[in-house]
Structures are given as structure tokens and as C-alpha cells.
Coordinates of C-alpha atoms in Angstrom, one line a residue:
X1 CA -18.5 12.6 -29.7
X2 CA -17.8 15.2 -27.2
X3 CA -15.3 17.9 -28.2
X4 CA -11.8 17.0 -26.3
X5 CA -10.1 19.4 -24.2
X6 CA -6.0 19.0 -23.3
X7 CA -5.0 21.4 -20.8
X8 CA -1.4 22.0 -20.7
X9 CA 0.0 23.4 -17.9
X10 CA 3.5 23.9 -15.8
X11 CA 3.5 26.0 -12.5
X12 CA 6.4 28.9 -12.1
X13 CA 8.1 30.2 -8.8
X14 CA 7.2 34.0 -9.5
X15 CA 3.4 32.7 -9.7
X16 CA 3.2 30.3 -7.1
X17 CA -0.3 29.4 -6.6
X18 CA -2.5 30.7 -3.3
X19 CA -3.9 28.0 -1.7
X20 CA -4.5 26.2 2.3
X21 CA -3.2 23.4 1.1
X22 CA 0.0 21.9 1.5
X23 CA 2.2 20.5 -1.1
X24 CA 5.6 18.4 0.5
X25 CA 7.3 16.4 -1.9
X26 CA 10.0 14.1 -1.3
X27 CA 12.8 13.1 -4.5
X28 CA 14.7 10.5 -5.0
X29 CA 17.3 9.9 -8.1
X30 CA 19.8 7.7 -8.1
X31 CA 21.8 6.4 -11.6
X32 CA 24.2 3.8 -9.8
X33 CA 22.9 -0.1 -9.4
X34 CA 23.8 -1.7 -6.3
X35 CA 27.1 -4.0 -6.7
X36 CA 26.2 -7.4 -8.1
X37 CA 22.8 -7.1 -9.5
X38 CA 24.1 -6.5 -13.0
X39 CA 22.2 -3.6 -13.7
X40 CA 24.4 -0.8 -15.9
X41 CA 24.5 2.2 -14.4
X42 CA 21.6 4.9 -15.6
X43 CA 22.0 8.3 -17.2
X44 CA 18.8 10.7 -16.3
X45 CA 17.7 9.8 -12.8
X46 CA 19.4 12.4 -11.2
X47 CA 18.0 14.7 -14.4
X48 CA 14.5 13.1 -13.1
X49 CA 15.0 14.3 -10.0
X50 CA 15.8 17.6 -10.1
X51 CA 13.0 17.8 -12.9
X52 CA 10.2 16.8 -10.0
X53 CA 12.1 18.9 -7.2
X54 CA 11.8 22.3 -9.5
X55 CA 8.6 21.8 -10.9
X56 CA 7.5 21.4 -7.2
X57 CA 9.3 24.1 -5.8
X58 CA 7.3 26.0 -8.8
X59 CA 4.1 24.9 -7.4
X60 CA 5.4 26.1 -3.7
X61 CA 5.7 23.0 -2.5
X62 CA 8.3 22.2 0.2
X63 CA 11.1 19.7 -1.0
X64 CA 13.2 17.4 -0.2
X65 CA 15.5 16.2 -2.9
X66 CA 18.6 13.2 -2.4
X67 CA 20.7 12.8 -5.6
X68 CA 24.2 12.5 -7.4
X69 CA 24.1 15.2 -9.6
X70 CA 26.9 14.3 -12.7
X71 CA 28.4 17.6 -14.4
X72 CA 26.1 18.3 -17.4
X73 CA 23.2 18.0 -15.0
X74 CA 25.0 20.4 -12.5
X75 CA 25.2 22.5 -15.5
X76 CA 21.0 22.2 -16.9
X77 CA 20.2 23.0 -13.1
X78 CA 22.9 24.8 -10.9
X79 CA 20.2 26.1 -8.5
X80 CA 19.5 22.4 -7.2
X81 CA 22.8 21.6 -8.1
X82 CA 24.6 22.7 -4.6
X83 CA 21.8 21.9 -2.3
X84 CA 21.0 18.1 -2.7
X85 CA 22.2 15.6 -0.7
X86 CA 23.9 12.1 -1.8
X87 CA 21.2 9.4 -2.5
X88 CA 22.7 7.0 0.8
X89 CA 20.2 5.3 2.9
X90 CA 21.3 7.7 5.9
X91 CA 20.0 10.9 3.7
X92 CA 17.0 9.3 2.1
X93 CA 15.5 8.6 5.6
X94 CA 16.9 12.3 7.2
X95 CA 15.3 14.0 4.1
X96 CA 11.7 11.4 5.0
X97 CA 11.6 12.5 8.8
X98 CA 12.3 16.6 7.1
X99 CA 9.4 15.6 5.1
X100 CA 7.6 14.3 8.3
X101 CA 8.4 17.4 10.4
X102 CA 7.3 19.9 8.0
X103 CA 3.9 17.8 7.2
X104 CA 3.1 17.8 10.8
X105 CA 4.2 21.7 11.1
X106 CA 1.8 22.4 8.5
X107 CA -2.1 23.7 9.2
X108 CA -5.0 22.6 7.0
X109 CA -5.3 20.1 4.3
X110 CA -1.7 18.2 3.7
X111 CA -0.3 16.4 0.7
X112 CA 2.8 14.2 -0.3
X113 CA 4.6 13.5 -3.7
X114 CA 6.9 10.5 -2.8
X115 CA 9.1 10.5 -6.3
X116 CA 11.5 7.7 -7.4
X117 CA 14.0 7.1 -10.5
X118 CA 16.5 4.5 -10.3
X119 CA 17.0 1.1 -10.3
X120 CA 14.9 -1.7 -8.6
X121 CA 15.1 -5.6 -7.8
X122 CA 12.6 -8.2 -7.3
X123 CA 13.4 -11.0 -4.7
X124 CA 11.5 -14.4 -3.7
X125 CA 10.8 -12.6 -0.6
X126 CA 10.8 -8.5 -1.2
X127 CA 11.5 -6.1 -3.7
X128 CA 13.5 -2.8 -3.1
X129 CA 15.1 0.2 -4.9
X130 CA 18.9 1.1 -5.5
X131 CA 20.3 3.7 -3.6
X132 CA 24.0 4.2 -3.3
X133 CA 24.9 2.0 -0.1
X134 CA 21.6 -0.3 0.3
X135 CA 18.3 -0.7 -0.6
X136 CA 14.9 1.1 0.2
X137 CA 12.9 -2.1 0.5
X138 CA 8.6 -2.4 0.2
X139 CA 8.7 -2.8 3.9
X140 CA 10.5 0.8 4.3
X141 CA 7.7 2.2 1.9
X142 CA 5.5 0.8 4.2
X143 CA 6.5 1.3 7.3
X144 CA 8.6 5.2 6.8
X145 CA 6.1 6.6 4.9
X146 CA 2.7 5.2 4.2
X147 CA 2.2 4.7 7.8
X148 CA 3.2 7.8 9.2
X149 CA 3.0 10.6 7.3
X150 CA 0.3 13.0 8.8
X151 CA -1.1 13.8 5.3
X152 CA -4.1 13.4 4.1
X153 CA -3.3 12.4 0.8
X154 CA -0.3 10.6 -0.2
X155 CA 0.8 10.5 -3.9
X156 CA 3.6 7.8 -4.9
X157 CA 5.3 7.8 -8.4
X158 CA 8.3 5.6 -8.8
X159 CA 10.5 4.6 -12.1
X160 CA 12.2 1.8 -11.9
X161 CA 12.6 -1.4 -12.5
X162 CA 10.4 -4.2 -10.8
X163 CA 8.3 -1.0 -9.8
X164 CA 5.4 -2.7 -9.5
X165 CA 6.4 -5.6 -6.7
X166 CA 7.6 -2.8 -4.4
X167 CA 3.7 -2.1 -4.1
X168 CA 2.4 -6.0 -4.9
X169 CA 5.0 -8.4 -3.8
X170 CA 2.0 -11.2 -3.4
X171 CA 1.1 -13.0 -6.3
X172 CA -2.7 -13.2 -4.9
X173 CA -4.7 -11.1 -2.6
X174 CA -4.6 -12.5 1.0
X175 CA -7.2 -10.8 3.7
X176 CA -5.8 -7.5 4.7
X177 CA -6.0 -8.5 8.5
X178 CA -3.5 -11.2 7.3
X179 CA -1.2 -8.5 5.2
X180 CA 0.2 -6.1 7.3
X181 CA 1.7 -4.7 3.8
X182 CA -1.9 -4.4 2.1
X183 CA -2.4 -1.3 0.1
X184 CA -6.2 -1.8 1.0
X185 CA -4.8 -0.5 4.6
X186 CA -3.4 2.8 2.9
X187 CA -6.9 4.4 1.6
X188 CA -5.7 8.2 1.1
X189 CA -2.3 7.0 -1.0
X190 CA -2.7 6.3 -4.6
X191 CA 0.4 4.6 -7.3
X192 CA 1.8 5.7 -9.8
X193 CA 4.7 3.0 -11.4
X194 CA 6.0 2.9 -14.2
X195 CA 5.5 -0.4 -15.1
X196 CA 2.8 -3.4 -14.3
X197 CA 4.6 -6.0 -14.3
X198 CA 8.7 -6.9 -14.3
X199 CA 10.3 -5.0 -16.8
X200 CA 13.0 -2.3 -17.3
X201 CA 13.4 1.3 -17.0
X202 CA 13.4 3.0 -20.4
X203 CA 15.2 6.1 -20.9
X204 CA 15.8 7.8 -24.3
X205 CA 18.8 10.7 -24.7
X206 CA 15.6 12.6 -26.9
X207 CA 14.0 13.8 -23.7
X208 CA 17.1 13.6 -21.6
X209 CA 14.7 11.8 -18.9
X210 CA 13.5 8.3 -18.4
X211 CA 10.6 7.7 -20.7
X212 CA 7.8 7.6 -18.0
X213 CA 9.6 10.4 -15.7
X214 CA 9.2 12.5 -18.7
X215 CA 5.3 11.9 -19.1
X216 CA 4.5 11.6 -15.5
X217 CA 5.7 15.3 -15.8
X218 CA 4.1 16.6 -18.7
X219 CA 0.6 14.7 -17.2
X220 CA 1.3 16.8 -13.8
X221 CA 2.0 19.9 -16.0
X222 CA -1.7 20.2 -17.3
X223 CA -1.2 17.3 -20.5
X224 CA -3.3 15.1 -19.1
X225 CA -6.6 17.9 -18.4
X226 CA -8.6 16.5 -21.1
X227 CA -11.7 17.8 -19.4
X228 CA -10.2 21.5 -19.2
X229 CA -11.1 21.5 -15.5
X230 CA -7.7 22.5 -14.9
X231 CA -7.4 19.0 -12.4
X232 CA -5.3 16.2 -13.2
X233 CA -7.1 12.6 -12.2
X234 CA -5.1 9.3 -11.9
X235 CA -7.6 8.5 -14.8
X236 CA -6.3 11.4 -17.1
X237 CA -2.6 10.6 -16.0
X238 CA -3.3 6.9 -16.9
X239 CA -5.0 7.6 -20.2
X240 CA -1.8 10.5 -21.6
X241 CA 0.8 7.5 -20.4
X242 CA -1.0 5.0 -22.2
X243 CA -1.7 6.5 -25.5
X244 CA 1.5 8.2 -25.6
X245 CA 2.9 4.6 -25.8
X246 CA 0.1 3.4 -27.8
X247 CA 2.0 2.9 -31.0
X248 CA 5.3 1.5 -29.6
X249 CA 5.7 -1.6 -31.8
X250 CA 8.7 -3.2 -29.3
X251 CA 7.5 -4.9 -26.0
X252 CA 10.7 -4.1 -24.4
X253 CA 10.6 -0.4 -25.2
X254 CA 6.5 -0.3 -24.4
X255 CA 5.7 1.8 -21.1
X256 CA 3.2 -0.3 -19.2
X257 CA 1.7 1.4 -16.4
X258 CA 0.3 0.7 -13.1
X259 CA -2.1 3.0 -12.0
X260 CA -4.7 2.8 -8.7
X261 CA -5.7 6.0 -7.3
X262 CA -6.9 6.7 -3.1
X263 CA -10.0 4.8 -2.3
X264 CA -10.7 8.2 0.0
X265 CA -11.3 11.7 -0.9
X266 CA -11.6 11.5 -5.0
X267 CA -8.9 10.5 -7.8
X268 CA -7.7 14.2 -8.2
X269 CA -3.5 13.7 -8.6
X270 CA -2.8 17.2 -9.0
X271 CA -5.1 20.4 -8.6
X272 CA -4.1 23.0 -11.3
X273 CA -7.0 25.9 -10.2
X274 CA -5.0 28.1 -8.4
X275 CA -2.6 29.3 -11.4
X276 CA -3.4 32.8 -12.2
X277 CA -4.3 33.2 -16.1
X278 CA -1.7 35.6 -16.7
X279 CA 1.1 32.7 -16.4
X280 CA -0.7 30.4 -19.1
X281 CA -0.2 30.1 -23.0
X282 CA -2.4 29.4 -25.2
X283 CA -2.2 26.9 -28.3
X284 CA -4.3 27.8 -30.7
X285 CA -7.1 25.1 -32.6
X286 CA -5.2 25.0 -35.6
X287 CA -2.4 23.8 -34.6
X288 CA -3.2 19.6 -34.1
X289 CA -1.3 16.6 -34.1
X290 CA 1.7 15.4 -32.3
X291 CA 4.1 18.6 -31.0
X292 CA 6.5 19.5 -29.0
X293 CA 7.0 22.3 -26.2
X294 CA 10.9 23.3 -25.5
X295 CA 13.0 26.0 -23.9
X296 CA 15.5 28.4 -26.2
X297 CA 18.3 25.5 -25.5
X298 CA 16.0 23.0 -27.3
X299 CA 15.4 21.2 -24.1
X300 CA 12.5 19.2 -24.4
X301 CA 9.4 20.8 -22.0
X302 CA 6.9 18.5 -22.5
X303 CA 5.3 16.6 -25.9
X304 CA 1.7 16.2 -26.9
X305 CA -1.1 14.9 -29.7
X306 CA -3.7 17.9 -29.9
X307 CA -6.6 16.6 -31.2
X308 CA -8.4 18.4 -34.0
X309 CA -10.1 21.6 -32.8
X310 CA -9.4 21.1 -29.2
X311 CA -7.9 24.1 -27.3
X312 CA -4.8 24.1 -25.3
X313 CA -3.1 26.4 -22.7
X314 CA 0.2 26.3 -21.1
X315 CA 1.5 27.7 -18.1
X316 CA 5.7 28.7 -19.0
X317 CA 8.5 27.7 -16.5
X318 CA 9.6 30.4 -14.8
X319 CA 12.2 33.1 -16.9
X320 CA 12.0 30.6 -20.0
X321 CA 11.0 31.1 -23.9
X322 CA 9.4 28.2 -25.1
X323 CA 8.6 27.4 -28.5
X324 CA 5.9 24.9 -30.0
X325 CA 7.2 22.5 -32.6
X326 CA 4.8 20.3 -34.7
X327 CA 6.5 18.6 -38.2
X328 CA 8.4 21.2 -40.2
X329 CA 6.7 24.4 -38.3
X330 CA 7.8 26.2 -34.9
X331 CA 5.7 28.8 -33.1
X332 CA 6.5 31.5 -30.3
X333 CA 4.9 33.1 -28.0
X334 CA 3.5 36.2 -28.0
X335 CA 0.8 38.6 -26.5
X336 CA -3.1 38.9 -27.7
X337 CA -4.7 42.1 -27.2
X338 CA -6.1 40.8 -24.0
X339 CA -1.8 40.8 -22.7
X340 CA -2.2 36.8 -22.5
X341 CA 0.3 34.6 -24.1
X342 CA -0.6 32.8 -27.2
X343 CA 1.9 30.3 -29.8
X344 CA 2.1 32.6 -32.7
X345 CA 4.0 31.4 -36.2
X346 CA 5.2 29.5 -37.8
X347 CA 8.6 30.8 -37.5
X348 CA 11.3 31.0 -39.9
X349 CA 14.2 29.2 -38.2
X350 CA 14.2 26.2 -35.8
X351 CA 15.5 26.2 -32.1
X352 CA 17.9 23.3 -31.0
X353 CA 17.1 20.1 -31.7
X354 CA 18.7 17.1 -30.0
X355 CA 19.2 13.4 -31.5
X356 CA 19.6 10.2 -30.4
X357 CA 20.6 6.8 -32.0
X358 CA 19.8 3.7 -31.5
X359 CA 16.8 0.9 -32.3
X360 CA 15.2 1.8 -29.2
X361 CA 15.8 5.3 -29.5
X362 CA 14.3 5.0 -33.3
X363 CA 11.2 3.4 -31.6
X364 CA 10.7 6.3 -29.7
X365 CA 11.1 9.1 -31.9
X366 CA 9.0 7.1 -34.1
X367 CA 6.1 6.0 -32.4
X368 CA 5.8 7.8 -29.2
X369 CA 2.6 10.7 -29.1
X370 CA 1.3 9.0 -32.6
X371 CA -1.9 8.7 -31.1
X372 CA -4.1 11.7 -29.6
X373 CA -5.2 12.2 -25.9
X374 CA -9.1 12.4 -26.4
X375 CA -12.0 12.9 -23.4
X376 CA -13.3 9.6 -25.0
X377 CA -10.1 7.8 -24.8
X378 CA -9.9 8.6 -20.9
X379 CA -13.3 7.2 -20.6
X380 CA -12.8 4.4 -22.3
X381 CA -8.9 3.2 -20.8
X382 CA -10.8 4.2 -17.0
X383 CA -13.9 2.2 -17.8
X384 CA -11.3 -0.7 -19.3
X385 CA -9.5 0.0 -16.1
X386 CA -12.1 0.0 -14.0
X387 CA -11.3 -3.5 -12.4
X388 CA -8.1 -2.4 -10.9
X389 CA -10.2 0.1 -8.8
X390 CA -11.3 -0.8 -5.6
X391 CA -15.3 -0.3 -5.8
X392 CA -16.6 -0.7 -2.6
X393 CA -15.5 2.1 0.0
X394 CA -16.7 0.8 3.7
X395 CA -15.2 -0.1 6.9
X396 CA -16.3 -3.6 8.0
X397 CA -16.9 -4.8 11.4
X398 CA -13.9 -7.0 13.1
X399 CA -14.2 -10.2 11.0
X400 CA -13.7 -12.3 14.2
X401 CA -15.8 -15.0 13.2
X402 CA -14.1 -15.7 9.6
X403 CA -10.6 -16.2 11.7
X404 CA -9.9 -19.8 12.8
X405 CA -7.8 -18.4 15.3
X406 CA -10.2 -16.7 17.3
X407 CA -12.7 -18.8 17.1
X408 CA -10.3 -21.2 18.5
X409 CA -9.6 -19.2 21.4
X410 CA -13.4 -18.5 22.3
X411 CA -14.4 -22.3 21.6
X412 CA -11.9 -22.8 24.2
X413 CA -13.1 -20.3 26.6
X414 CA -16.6 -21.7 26.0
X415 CA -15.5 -25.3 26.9
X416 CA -13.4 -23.8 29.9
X417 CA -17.1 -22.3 31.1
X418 CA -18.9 -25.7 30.7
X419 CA -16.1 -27.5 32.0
X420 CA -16.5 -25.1 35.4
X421 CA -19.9 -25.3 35.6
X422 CA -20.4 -28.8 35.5
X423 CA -17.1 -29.6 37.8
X424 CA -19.3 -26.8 40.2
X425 CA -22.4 -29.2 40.3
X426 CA -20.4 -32.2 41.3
X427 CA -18.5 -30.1 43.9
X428 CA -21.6 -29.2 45.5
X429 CA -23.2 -32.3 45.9
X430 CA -20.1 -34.3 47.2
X431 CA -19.5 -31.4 49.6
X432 CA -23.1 -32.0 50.7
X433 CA -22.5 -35.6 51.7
X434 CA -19.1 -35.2 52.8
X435 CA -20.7 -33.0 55.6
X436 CA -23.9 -34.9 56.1
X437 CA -23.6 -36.8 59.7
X438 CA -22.9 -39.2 60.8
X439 CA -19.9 -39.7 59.7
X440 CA -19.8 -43.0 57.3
X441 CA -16.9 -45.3 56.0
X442 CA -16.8 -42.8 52.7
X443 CA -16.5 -40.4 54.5
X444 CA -13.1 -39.9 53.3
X445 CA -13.9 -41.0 49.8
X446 CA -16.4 -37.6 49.4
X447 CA -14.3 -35.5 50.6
X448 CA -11.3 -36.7 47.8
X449 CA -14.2 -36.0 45.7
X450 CA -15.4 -32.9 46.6
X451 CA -11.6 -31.5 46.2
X452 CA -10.9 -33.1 42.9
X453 CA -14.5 -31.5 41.9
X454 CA -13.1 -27.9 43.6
X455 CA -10.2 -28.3 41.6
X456 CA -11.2 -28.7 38.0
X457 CA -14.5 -25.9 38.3
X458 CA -11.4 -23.7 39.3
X459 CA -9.1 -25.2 36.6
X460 CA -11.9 -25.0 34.4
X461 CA -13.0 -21.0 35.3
X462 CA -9.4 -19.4 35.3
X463 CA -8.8 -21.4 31.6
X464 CA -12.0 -20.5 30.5
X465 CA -11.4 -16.9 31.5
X466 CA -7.8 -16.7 29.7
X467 CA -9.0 -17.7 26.6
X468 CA -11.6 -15.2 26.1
X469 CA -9.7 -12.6 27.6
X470 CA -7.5 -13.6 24.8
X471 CA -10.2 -14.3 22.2
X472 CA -11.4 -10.7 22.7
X473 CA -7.8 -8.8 22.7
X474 CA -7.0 -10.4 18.9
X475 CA -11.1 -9.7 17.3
X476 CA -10.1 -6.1 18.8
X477 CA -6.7 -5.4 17.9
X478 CA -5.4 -8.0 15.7
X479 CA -8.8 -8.1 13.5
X480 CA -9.5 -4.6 13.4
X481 CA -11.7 -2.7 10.8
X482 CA -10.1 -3.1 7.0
X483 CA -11.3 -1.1 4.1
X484 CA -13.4 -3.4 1.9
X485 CA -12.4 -3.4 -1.8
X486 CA -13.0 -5.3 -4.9
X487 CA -11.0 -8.1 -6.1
X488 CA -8.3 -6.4 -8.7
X489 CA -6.3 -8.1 -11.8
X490 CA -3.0 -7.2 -13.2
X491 CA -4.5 -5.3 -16.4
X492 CA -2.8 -1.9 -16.0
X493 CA -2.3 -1.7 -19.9
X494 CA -4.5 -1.6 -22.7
X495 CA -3.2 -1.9 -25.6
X496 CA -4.9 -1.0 -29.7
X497 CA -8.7 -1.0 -28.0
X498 CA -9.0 2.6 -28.8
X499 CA -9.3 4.3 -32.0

């Protein structure tokens, strides 16, 4: 077995990585349900939010953040606090075209972080999140971002309810010339929900966060870099969510994932490379087994299961202590002799710790992070996952001659054609005899003929004529070129296959 390596990482403002590309990222918290959909109202989505927005304005990124920001959150982050705008449907899409703007003002390779906490619904028809005067429906996903942002990757994480139907409102895959809502028409975005199927949003006092908010996070932090190549894949991300909720006994507490990364330009989610080494602290291979990174106000950072002998670094937020936490021992940080940061301890007192109550909050505390993130375990939830991922990466040529439509229409130019062509015949040889003299007794007769026959080649040419004009216009625009992809399943979850 190959020795696992968990990379844990956060970015920081002072240490802002160098790099051509360019990192937008547009939030979106919102705790309040929409009036009637009986939803109670949520706690940490505006928490969520400004989570995302700072650890992306640590990693230089350009945001654009819409939220209600309650008190004790004003209090955990008074730097976002004052500059985020109210989470109507007005500011979401003035904060999308600020995100446009600045992706089109921006030279060299561009990327988006779309981020979402908050409630969703699921209709006969469409599905759509909560935001605090309306809804942000699949077709606005669609149609304000993953159609025209000018980035050439587009990264979309959303924690709601119903998540998944805001990407997959069909219950079966219809040809993507037929679905102007197809992902398969999106190849540089990948998704990120937080759940497969349609199930609640989870949030748990403990991490002060909604459960898969939290994770997402500590996975884009570095959690998920079992390979140490200091890159985040949607494979890794996948694998830390999964066995993070591997041991959660109750179905309704269970994160269950839906994953699909870009068909185009690789499955990295987040490129860690560019953090200097000085920023990053190190765990060291004896400490193992489930712990837990948090500031000096007992804020939880991020949690983790360190396999045995693995090692570990972490990048610190910016201006923070953390401390490491694992059972009844807590380590600090402190220099080597090489002036990198290393967990040194145990020490002799504990930091804050905050509790939570409740059956679901017990099923959290209990059984989330009991199982470790291994190299194997990523290969072996990505090879499990493997039918979710579209395999075949090709543009195919107009599929005019699978659509009943078009065929239609060129059938009926075709018979136009014939139709003219034969009516041509019979023109000219009643013309012939109408003009032959001596003038006969049918003389009359042919020439009826010969009009009737003049008539219906020219009916026949000018219908014959529209319908291929037509025929062509939709096999060129309406059945354009498609990306090609395997058939996928609903399986986002696998659940006690790994040891």
C-alpha cells in the first residue's frame, strides 16, 4: 500500500500567492427561507459566506460577497462585516455582472468560484435557491453564469437543500441538442453540491458552519492533497467529504455528495503551488488519528484523520495562533531550526472548546472524521465514481440525421425537387404541341396544360427550395456540435466499501 500523504493547507492575505492566473469568486449566504415553503430559518450561511469570501480574498482572489450578516457573525468577521451587500435578487445579479466585468478585465488564464449556502426548493418543473425577495432558479445558473462568464474554468459549490436538481432537474438524460440546460454543454464547469439527491442542509453549532460548507473548506485548504502535490482534484475533494461522513450512522444527518468535475482542462479544483513555504506548518508523523486545527478563540479551522505515518503541513490564516487538538493532547506551533513552523506539544492546558446538544449534534461529534483520508481511499471512491464521469471527450459532427425534424424538412425539400422536375417534363412537352401548327381543336386544351404544368414545377421548385433552406439553417444552428459523454447514474455516495 502506498504511503498516504494529507496536505493541509489555508492561504493568508500577507502571503498571497504569485501567479497569471485569475481567481474571481462570487458568495452567496442567505439564512432566511422564502415565505411559505416551511423551511425554518438557518443559522451559519451568512457564517459560510464570509468563511469562502476571506479565505478567497487570502488566496488574492477578487470577490464578490451578498449576505445578512446577524450580530455574533458581525462580531467573528468585522472586516467583511461592513462591506457586503443584502442577499436580494437585485444584488446577487449586480455582484454576477461585477464578477463578469472584472473576469473580462482580467489577462491570462481566468477562474470562477460560484459559492452557495442557503436554502433551496425542488418543483415539478424547476428547482431554485432562497434569497431574501425571490428565487435564483436553475435557469438563472444557466443562463447568468454558466453561459457567459469569460473564464475558462468555472467551479460551482452550493449547500443547500435540493442542491442537486438545481444542476439535474431531468430525471433521465435527453440529447443535449434537445436540453438547452445540459451540463454536457458546460465542459470547463465542474459541481460541487452538497447533496445527491433531495435532502436537507445539515448544520451543527460544533463547527459553527453547515456541515458540508465546513469540509468543502478544509478540502480547498490543502485536507484533501492526499498525493502531497499541493493540488486539490474534485477526486480528492470527493474522497475527504465522503470519508469524513463515512461513519455517520443517521441517514438524515449523512452528507451525500454530488461530485462531477470539467470534462476540459483536467479535474484540478484548486491549485495550492504558489504558497511560499515559509506560510506552512507542519504536523508531525506521530501525531495520527482524527484532530482538530483551531484559532486562540477555539474556533474550529478545519478537522482531519492523519493516517499513521503520513506527513502533514498547514498553511496558518493570516495574524492567527492555531493549535492542533487530537483526544486529550493539544499542540502549538513553533519554529524548527530551519525558521519553519512545526505543531510542537502536547501542551499543558486546552484552548476553547465549543459544545453543542442535540441527537444530531451527538451524531456529529461522534462519528464525523472516524475514518482516515488515505491515497488508496481516493483511488478507490474515484474508480467507484468513475461512472458519474463523463469518459469520452469529443465534439461530434451536427447529428442532423438522428433528428426527425430535419429529416423532415429535407424529405420535403427532396419531394419539392422531384415534384419540379417532373411538373418541368410535362410543361415542356405540352408547350411543344400547344405551339406545333396548325392550330387543332385542343389547341386550347394544351395550352391549359402547359400552364397547370408551369405552375406546379414552380410551386414545386420555390417549396422545394424553402424547405432545405430551412432543413440546413436547424442541422447548422439548432443541431450544432455537443460534447459527447457517457451515460452517468445517480451514485455520488459510497458508503462502508472502503476499509
Amino acid at each position: 500500500m502506498l504511503a498516504p500523504l494529507l496536505a493541509l493547507t489555508a492561504l493568508t492575505a500577507a502571503a498571497a500567492p504569485a501567479t497569471d492566473e485569475t481567481i474571481v469568486a462570487l458568495v452567496v449566504g442567505n439564512n432566511l427561507p422564502l415565505p411559505g415553503s416551511g423551511y425554518p430559518p438557518l443559522q451559519y450561511a451568512d457564517d459560510d459566506a464570509l468563511r469562502f469570501a476571506t479565505y478567497f480574498e487570502e488566496l488574492g482572489a477578487q470577490v464578490f460577497t451578498t449576505t445578512s450578516v446577524d450580530f455574533d457573525t458581525a462580531q467573528r468577521y468585522p472586516a467583511l462585516a461592513d462591506r457586503v451587500a443584502v442577499p436580494t435578487r437585485a444584488h446577487v445579479l449586480e455582484q454576477i455582472a461585477g464578477a463578469r466585468a472584472a473576469l473580462a478585465a482580467a489577462e491570462g488564464p481566468r477562474v470562477l468560484f460560484v459559492y452557495f449556502s442557503g436554502h433551496g426548493s425542488v418543483t415539478s418543473s424547476d428547482a431554485y435557491l432562497h434569497l431574501v425577495d425571490g428565487r435564483f432558479s436553475r435557469t438563472d445558473l444557466h443562463e447568468q453564469i454558466l453561459r457567459n462568464m469569460p473564464a475558462e474554468r468555472v467551479h460551482v459549490i452550493i449547500d443547500s437543500c435540493h442542491a442537486y436538481f438545481l444542476v439535474n432537474a431531468r430525471g433521465e438524460r435527453v440529447a443535449v441538442a434537445q436540453d438547452e440546460e445540459s451540463l454536457d454543454r458546460y465542459p470547463h464547469a465542474g459541481f460541487l453540491l452538497s447533496t445527491s439527491r433531495g435532502k436537507e442542509v445539515q448544520e451543527w453549532s460544533g463547527y459553527q458552519a453547515g456541515v458540508f460548507s465546513y469540509q468543502v473548506l478544509g478540502a480547498l485548504r490543502g485536507a484533501a492533497d492526499v498525493d502531497g502535490d499541493r493540488r486539490v482534484s474534485y477526486a480528492e475533494a470527493h474522497g475527504y467529504v465522503v470519508a469524513a461522513n463515512l461513519g455517520v450512522k443517521n441517514p438524515s444527518a449523512r452528507i451525500q455528495p454530488y461530485v462531477r468535475e470539467p470534462i476540459v482542462r483536467g479535474d484540478t479544483l484548486l491549485d495550492l503551488r504558489p504558497l511560499p513555504d515559509v506560510r506552512r506548518v507542519r504536523v508531525p508523523e506521530a501525531i495520527a488519528g482524527h484532530f482538530v486545527v483551531s484559532d486562540a478563540a477555539g474556533t474550529r479551522v478545519l478537522d482531519a484523520h492523519k493516517p499513521v505515518d503520513a506527513t502533514l503541513e498547514l498553511v496558518s490564516p493570516p495574524d492567527a495562533a492555531l493549535f492542533l487538538t487530537t483526544g486529550e493532547d493539544v499542540y502549538d506551533t513553533r519554529a524548527d531550526d530551519d525558521g519553519r513552523l512545526v505543531f510542537e506539544g502536547p501542551l499543558t492546558e486546552r484552548p476553547a472548546v465549543l459544545a453543542s446538544k442535540g441527537s444530531i449534534a451527538d451524531e456529529f461529534r461522534d462519528h464525523l472524521f472516524v475514518h482516515p483520508l488515505t491515497v488508496d481511499f481516493v483511488r478507490g471512491l474515484d474508480a467507484a465514481h468513475d461512472a458519474l464521469r463523463p469518459t469520452a471527450i469529443r465534439r461530434s459532427a451536427p447529428p442532423w440525421e438522428r433528428d426527425p425534424i430535419t429529416l423532415g424538412l429535407l424529405g420535403a425539400a427532396a419531394a419539392g425537387a422531384i415534384t419540379g422536375v417532373v411538373a418541368t417534363g410535362y410543361y415542356v412537352r405540352d408547350r411543344r404541341r400547344f405551339e406545333r401548327r396548325p392550330v387543332t381543336p385542343e389547341h386550347e386544351a394544351l395550352r391549359s396544360d402547359a400552364e397547370r404544368a408551369r405552375a406546379v414545377l414552380i410551386g414545386g421548385f420555390v417549396a422545394g427550395a424553402s424547405f432545405l433552406t430551412a432543413g440546413i439553417i436547424r442541422a447548422v444552428f439548432t443541431n450544432g456540435p455537443a460534447w459527447a459523454v457517457a451515460p452517468t447514474t445517480n451514485g455520488a455516495i459510497v458508503s462502508g466499501a472502503f476499509p
